[in-house]
Coordinates of C-alpha atoms and ligand atoms in Angstrom, one line a residue:
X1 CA 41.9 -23.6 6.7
X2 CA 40.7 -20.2 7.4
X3 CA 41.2 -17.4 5.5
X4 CA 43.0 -15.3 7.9
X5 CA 45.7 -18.1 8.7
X6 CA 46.3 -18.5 4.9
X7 CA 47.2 -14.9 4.8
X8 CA 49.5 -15.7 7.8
X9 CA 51.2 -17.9 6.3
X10 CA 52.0 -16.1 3.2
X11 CA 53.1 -13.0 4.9
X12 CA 55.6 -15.2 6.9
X13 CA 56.4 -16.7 3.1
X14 CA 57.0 -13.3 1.7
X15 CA 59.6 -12.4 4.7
X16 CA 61.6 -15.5 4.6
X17 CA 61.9 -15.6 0.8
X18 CA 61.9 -11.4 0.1
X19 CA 62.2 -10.5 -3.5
X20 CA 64.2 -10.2 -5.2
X21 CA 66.8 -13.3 -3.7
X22 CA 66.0 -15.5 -7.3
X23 CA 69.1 -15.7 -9.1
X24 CA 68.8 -14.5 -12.6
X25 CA 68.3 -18.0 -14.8
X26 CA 67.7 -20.2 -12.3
X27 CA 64.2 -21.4 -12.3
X28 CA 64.0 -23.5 -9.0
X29 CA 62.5 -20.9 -7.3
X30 CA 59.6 -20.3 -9.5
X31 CA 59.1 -24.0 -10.3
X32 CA 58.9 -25.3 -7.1
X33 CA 56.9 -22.1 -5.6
X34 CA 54.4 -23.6 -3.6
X35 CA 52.3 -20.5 -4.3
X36 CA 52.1 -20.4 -8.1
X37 CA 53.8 -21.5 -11.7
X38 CA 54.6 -20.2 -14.5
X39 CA 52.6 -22.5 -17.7
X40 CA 51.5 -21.9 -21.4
X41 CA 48.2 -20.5 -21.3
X42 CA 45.5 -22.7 -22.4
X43 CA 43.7 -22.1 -25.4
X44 CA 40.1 -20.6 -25.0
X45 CA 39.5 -23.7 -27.4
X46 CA 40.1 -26.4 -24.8
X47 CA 38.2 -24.4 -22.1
X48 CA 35.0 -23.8 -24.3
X49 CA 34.1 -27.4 -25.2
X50 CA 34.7 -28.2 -21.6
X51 CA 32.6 -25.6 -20.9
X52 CA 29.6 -26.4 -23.4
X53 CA 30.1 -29.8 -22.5
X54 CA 29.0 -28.9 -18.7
X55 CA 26.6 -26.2 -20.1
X56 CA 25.0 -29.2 -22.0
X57 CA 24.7 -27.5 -25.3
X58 CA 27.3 -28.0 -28.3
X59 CA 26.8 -25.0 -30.1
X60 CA 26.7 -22.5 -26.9
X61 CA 28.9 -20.6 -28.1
X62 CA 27.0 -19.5 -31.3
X63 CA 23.7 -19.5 -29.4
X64 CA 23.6 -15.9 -28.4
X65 CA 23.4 -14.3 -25.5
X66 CA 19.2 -14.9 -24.8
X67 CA 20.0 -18.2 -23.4
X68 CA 21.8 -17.1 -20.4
X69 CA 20.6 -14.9 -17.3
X70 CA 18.9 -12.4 -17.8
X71 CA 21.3 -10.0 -15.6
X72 CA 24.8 -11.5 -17.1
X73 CA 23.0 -10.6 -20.1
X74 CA 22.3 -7.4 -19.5
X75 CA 26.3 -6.6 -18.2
X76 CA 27.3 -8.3 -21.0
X77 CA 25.2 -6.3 -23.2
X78 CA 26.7 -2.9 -21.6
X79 CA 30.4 -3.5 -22.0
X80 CA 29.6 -4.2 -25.6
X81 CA 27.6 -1.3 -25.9
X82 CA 30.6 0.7 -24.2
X83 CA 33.1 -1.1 -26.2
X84 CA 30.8 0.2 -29.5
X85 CA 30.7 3.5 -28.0
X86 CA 34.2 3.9 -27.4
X87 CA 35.9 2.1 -30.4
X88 CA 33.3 4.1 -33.1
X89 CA 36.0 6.2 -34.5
X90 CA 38.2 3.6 -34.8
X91 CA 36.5 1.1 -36.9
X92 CA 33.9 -1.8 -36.7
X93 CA 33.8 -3.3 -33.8
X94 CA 32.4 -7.2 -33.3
X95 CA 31.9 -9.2 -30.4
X96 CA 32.2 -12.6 -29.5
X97 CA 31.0 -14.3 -26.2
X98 CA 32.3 -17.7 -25.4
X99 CA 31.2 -19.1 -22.0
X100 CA 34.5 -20.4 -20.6
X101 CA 33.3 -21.9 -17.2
X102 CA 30.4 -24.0 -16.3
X103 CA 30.4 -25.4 -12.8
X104 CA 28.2 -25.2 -9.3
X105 CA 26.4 -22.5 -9.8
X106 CA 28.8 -20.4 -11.6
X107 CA 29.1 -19.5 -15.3
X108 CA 32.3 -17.7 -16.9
X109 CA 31.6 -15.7 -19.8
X110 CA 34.3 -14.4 -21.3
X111 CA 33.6 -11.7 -24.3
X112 CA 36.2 -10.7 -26.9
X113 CA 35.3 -7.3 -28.8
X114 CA 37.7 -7.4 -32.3
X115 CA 38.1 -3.5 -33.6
X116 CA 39.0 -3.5 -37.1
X117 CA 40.0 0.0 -38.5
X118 CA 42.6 2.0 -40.6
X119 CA 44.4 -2.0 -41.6
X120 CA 44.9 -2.3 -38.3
X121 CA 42.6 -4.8 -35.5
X122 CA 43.2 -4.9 -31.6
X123 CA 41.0 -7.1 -29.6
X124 CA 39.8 -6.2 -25.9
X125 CA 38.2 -9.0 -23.8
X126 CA 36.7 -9.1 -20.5
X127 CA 35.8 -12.3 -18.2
X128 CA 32.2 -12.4 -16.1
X129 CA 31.8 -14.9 -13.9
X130 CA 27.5 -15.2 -12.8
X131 CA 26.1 -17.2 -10.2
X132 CA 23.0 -18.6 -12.6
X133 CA 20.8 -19.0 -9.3
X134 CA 21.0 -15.2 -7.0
X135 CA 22.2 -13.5 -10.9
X136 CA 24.9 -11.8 -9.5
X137 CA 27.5 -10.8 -11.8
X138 CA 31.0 -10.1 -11.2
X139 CA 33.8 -9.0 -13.7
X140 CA 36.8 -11.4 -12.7
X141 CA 38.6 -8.7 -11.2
X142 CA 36.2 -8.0 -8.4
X143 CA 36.5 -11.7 -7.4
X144 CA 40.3 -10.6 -6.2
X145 CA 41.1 -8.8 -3.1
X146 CA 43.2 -5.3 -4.0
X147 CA 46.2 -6.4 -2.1
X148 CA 47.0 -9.4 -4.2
X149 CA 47.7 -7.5 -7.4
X150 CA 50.9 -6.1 -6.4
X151 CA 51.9 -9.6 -4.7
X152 CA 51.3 -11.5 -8.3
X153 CA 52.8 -8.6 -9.7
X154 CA 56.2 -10.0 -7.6
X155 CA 56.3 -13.1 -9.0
X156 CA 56.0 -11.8 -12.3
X157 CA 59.0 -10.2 -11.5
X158 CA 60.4 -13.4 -10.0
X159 CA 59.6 -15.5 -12.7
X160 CA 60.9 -12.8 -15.7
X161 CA 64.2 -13.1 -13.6
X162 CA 64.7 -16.6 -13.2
X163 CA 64.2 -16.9 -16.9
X164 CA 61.3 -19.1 -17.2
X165 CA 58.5 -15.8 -18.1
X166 CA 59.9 -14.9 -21.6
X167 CA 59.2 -10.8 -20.9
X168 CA 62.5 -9.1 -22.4
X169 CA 62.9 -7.3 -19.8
X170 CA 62.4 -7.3 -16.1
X171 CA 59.2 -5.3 -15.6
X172 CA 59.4 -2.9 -12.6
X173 CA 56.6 -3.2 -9.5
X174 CA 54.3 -0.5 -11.0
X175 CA 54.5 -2.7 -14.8
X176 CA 53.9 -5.6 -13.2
X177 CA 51.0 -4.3 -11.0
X178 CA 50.1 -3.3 -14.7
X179 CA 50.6 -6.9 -16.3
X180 CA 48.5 -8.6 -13.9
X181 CA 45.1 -6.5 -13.8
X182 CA 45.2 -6.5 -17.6
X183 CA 46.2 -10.5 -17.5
X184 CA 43.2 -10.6 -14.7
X185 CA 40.8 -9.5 -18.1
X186 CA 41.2 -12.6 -19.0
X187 CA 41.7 -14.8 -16.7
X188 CA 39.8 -18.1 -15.5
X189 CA 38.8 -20.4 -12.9
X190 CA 40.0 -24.1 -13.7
X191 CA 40.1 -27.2 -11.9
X192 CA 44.1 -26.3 -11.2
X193 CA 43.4 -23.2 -10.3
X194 CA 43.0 -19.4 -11.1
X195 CA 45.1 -18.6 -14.7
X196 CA 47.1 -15.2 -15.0
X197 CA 47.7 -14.8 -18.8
X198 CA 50.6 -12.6 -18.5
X199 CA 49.8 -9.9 -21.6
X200 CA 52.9 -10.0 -24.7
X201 CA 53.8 -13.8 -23.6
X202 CA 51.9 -17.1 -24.5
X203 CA 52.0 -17.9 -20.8
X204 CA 50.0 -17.7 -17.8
X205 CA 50.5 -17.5 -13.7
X206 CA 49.1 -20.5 -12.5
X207 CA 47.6 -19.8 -9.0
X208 CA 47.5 -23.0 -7.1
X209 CA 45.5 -22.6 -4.2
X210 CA 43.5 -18.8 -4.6
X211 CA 41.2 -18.7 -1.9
X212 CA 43.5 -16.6 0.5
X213 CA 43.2 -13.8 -2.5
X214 CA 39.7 -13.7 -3.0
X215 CA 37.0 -12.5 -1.9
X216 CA 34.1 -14.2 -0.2
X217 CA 32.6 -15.1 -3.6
X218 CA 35.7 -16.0 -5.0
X219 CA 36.6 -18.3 -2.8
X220 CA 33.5 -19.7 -4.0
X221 CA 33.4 -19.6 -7.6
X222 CA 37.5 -21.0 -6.8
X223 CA 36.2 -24.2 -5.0
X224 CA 33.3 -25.4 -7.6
X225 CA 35.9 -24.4 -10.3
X226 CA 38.7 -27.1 -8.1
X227 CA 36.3 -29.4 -7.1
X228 CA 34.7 -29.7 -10.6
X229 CA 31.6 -29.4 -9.0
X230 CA 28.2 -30.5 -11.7
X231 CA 26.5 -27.1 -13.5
X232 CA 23.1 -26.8 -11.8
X233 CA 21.8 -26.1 -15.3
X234 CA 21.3 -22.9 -16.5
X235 CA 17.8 -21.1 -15.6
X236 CA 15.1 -22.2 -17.0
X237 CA 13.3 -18.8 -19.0
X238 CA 9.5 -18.7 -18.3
X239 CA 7.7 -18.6 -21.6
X240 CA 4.1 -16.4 -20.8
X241 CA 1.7 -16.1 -23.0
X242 CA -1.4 -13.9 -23.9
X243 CA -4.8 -14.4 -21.0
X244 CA -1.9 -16.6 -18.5
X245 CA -3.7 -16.1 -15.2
X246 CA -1.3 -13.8 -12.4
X247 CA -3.0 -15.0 -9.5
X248 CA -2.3 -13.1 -6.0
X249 CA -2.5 -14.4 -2.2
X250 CA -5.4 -12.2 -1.1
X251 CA -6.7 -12.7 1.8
X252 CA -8.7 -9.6 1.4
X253 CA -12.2 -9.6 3.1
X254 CA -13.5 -7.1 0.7
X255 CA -15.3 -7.8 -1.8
X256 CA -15.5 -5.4 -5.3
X257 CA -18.7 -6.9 -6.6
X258 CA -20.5 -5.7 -3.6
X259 CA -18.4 -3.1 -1.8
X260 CA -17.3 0.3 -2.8
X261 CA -13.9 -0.3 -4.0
X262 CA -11.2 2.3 -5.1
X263 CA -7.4 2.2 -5.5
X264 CA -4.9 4.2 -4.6
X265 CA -1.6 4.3 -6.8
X266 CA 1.6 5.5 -6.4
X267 CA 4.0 5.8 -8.9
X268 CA 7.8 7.3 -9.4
X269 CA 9.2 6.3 -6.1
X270 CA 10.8 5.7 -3.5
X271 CA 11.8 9.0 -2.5
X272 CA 11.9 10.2 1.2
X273 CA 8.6 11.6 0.9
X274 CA 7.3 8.0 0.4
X275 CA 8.3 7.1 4.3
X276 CA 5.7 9.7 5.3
X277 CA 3.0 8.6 3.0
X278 CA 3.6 5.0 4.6
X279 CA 3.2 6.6 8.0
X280 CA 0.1 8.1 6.6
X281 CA -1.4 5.1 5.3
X282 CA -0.5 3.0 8.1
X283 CA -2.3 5.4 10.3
X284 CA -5.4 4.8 8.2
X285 CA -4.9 1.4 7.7
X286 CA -5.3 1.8 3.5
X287 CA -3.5 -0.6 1.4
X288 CA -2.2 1.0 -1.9
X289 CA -0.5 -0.4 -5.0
X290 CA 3.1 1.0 -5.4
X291 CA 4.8 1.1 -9.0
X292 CA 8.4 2.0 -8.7
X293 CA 11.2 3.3 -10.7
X294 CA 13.9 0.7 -10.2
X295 CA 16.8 3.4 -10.5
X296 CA 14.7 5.1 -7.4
X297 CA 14.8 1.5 -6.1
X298 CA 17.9 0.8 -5.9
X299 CA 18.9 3.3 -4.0
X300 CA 16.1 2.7 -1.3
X301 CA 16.4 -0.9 -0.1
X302 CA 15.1 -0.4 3.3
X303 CA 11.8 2.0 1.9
X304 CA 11.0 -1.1 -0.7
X305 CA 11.2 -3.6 1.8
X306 CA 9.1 -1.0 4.3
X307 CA 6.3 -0.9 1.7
X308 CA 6.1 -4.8 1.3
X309 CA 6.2 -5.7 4.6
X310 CA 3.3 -2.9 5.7
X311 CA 0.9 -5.2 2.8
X312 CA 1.3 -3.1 0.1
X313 CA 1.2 -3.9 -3.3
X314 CA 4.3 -3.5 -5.6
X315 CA 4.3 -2.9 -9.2
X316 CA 7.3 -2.4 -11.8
X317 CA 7.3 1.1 -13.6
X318 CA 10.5 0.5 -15.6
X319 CA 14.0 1.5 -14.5
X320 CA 14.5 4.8 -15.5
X321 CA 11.0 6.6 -16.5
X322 CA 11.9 6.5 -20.3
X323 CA 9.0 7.0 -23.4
X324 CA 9.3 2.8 -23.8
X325 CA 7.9 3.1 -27.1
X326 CA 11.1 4.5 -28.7
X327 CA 13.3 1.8 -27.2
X328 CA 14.7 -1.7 -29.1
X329 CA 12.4 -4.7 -27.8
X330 CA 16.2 -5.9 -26.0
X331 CA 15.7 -2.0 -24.2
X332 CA 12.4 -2.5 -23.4
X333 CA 13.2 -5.8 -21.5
X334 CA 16.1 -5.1 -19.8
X335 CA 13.7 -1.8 -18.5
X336 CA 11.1 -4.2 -17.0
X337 CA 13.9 -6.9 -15.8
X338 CA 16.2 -4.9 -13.7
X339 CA 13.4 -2.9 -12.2
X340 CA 11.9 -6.5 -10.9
X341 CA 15.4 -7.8 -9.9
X342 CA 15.6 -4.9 -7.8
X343 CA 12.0 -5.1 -6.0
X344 CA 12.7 -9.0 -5.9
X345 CA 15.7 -8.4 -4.0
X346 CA 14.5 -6.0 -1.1
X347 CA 10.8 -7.6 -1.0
X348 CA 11.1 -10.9 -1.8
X349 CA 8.3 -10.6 -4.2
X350 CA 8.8 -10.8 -7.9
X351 CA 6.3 -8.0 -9.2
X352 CA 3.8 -9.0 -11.8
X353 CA 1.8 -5.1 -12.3
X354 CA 4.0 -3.2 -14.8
X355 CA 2.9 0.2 -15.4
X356 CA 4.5 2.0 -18.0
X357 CA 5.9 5.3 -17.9
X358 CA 3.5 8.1 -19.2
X359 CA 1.0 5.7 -19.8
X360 CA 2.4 5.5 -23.0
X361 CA 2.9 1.7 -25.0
X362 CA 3.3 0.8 -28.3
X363 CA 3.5 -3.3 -29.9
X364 CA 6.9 -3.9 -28.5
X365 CA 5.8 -2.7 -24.9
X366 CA 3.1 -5.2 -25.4
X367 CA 5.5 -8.2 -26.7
X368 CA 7.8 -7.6 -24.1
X369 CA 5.4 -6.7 -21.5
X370 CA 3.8 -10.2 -22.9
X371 CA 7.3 -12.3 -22.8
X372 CA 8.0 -11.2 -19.2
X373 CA 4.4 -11.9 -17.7
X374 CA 2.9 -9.1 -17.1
X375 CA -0.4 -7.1 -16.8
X376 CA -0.4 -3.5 -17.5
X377 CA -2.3 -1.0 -15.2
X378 CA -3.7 2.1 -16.5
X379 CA -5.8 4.7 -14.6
X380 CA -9.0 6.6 -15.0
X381 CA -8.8 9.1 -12.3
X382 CA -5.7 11.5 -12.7
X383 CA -6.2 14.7 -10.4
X384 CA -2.8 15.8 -12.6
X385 CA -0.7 16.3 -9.2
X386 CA 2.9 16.3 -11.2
X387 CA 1.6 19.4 -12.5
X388 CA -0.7 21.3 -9.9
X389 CA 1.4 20.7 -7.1
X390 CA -1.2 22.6 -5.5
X391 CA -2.2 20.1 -2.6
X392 CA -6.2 21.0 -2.5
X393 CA -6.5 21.1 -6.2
X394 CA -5.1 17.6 -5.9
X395 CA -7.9 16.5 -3.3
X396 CA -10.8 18.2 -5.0
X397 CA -9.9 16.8 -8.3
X398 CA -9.4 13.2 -6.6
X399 CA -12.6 13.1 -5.1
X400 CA -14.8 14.8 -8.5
X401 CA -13.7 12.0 -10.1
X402 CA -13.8 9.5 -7.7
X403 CA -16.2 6.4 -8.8
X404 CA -16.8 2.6 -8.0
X405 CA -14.0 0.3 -9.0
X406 CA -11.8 3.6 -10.1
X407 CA -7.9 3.6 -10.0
X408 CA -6.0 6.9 -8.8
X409 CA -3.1 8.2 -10.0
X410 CA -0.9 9.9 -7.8
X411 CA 2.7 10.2 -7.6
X412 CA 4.2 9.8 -4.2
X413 CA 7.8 11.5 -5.0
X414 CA 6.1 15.1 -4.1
X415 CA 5.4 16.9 -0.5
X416 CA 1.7 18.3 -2.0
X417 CA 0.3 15.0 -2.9
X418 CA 1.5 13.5 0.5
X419 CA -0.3 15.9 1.9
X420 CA -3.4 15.5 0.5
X421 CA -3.7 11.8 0.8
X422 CA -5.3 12.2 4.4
X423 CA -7.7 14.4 3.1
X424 CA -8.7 11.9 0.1
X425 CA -8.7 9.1 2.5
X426 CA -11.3 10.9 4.9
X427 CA -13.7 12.0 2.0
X428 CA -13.8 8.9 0.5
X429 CA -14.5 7.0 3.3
X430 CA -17.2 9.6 4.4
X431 CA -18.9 8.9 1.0
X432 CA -18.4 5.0 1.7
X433 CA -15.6 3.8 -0.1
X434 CA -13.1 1.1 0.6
X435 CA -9.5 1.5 0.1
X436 CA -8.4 -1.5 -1.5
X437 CA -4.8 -2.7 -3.8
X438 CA -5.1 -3.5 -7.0
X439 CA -4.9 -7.2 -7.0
X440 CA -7.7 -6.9 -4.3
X441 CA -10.3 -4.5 -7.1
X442 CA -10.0 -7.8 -9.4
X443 CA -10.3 -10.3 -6.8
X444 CA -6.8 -11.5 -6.9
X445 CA -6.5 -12.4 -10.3
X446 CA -5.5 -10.9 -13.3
X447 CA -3.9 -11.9 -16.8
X448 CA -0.8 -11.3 -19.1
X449 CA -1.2 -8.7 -21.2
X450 CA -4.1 -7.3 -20.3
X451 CA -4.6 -3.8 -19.8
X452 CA -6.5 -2.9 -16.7
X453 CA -8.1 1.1 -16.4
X454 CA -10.6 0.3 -13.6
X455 CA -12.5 -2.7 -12.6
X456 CA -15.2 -1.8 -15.1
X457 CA -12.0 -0.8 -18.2
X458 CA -10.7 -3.9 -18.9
X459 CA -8.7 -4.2 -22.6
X460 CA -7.8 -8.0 -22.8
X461 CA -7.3 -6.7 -26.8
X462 CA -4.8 -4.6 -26.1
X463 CA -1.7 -6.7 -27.0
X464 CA -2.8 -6.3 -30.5
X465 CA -1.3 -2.9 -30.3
X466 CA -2.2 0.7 -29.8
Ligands
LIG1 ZN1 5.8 7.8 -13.8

């Protein structure tokens, strides 16, 4: 059955039996409604061992949050962090994450944050639901089309009136509307169905048959969660480690031992400007290496894919151009994570050059840079544009410093050093060099934790600090 008919078929439902014809007391109507019931809400007890049971794992629920995806975690981690934020005057504040659903590909996390302050505690919870394999997260809510709010709201109504929702009054539309988003917190996908915990009761709405109320990716977390579909197993976390080869597909006819190599970098981007640096480039026919901010990223799809696609090189320089050294290791990664995500998304390749911001990197860089698989890349020819802005100043300084095996520093996210990349390209190639990426300057393979300054600078000491 289609989506659209469903809907039909409810509107017809909701004309034939308007509210509100249910006679105070008498539950008939809400028993024997086809469309939902009214049931004691089941305790996160029962829905957690089935949950770890699927998940495989016993004690998932004291495991921590490391084990699961790396973006659930990181969503997770920010409603905490904004529950911490927000509750700080009233009192501590602790969290507890108890994965509630484990089917298909989906996992349901729900999180409970307890405030405890003044003799007085409130919990707050809120339900995630991840696909473990694309790492999309929704909160439950977003699962739900708008409309059907106000139309569970109704049979909150219904039921309260026919006696069988012990509210103590008859809440009106707008607290019913209310009643369900805050229920929807908390809600869950079982194999019956979607469960409403209606908020000041022990009971829930029992939705039989959701999938006219959701959206396209509820219908799907909906039908693994009714079908009891097997968990594909949660992803399995890459361990790296120190010298692990990064090996690249080049089929790059240069070679770096013989040939005049240089690399061309770009960092900060994408920003408009970069579209007419690609024009540039692909005009020349130079490759460059690209290391972008994801929060720039994200917000570019269609340049990130551009740059892939036209055989550039792209790199991960952290999400949002912070000093990485003063961030928690858990900062640190979720920096380098997202900012992959984000590239992997819109290119299709998963990035493996990280370049941190300002150069600057510090032992937990190195660990994290180290855990995630990555090889750092440096630069030993910085003409300074960020600060010249002063676009001949910018080629004069490029080509001074210009040598075999070099790597260049420029920033694409400014109109002066856009401008001087012709320039730079027509020197160097006047004085004989090739343009090449950086995975092409080390012959397509470099390691984890390395830090690479030119083809001749290599630090494979470097994760020992500094
Ligand atoms: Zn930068």
């Amino acid at each position: 059955m289609s989506v659209v008919c469903s809907i039909a078929i409810f509107s017809t439902w909701l004309v034939t039996a308007p509210f509100p014809s249910v006679v105070a007391g008498s539950p008939s109507a809400t028993t024997n409604s086809p469309y939902f019931r009214v049931v004691e809400t089941p305790s996160n007890a029962r829905l957690l061992a089935e949950a770890s049971q699927n998940l495989g794992l016993d004690d998932k629920a004291d495991s921590g949050l490391d084990a699961y995806p790396s973006e659930l975690t990181h969503v997770v981690e920010s409603w905490s962090e904004d529950l911490v934020y927000t509750a700080a005057e009233e009192g501590e504040v602790s969290v507890e994450i108890q994965p509630l659903l484990a089917v298909g590909n989906y996992l349901g996390m729900r999180v409970v944050g307890q405030v405890d302050g003044g003799g007085r505690s409130r919990t707050t919870g809120q339900h995630f639901v991840s696909n473990v394999d694309t790492e999309s997260v929704w909160y439950l809510q977003d699962l739900i089309q708008p409309w059907a709010i106000p139309v569970w709201g109704k049979y909150i109504i219904e039921a309260a009136a026919a006696g069988v929702l012990p509210l103590r009054v008859i809440p009106s539309p707008e607290r019913a509307t209310l009643l369900i988003q805050e229920g929807l917190r908390q809600g869950h996908f079982t194999s019956e169905g979607l469960f409403i915990p209606v908020p000041g009761t022990n009971s829930s709405l029992l939705i039989y048959e959701p999938d006219p109320y959701l959206t396209d990716d509820g219908v799907l977390v909906a039908q693994a969660a009714i079908q009891q579909h097997g968990f594909v197993g949660l992803p399995v976390q890459e361990e790296h480690q120190v010298g692990d080869s990064i090996t690249f597909n080049s089929n790059s006819e240069v070679d770096c031992d013989v040939a005049k190599c240089i690399a061309l970098t770009f960092d900060d981007g994408p920003k408009p400007t970069t579209e007419n640096l690609l024009d540039i480039l692909a005009g020349e026919n130079v490759p460059a290496t690209f290391f972008l901010s994801g929060d720039q990223a994200v917000t570019s799809p269609a340049t990130v894919q551009r740059i892939a696609q036209e055989g550039h090189v792209l790199g991960n320089h952290a999400w949002s151009h912070p000093q990485l050294p003063e961030l928690s290791n858990k900062q640190i990664r979720s920096q380098l994570s997202r900012t992959s995500k984000v590239i992997e998304d819109h290119s299709g390749t998963d990035p493996r050059l990280f370049r941190p911001p300002y150069g600057a990197v510090s032992q937990s860089v190195y660990e994290e840079v180290i855990q995630s698989g990555y090889a750092v890349i440096q630069w030993d020819i910085d003409p300074q544009d960020w600060e010249t802005r002063d676009t001949t100043k910018i080629v004069e300084q490029t080509i001074e410093n210009a040598h075999p095996g070099g790597i260049i520093l420029l920033h694409d996210i400014y109109e002066e050093t856009v401008d001087a990349v012709p320039r730079i390209i027509r020197e160097l190639n006047a004085e004989g060099y090739v343009f090449v990426t950086i995975p092409q300057l080390f012959d397509g393979e470099l390691q984890v934790g390395t830090t690479y300054y030119s083809k001749d600078y290599i630090d494979t000491h470097s994760s020992r600090g500094g």
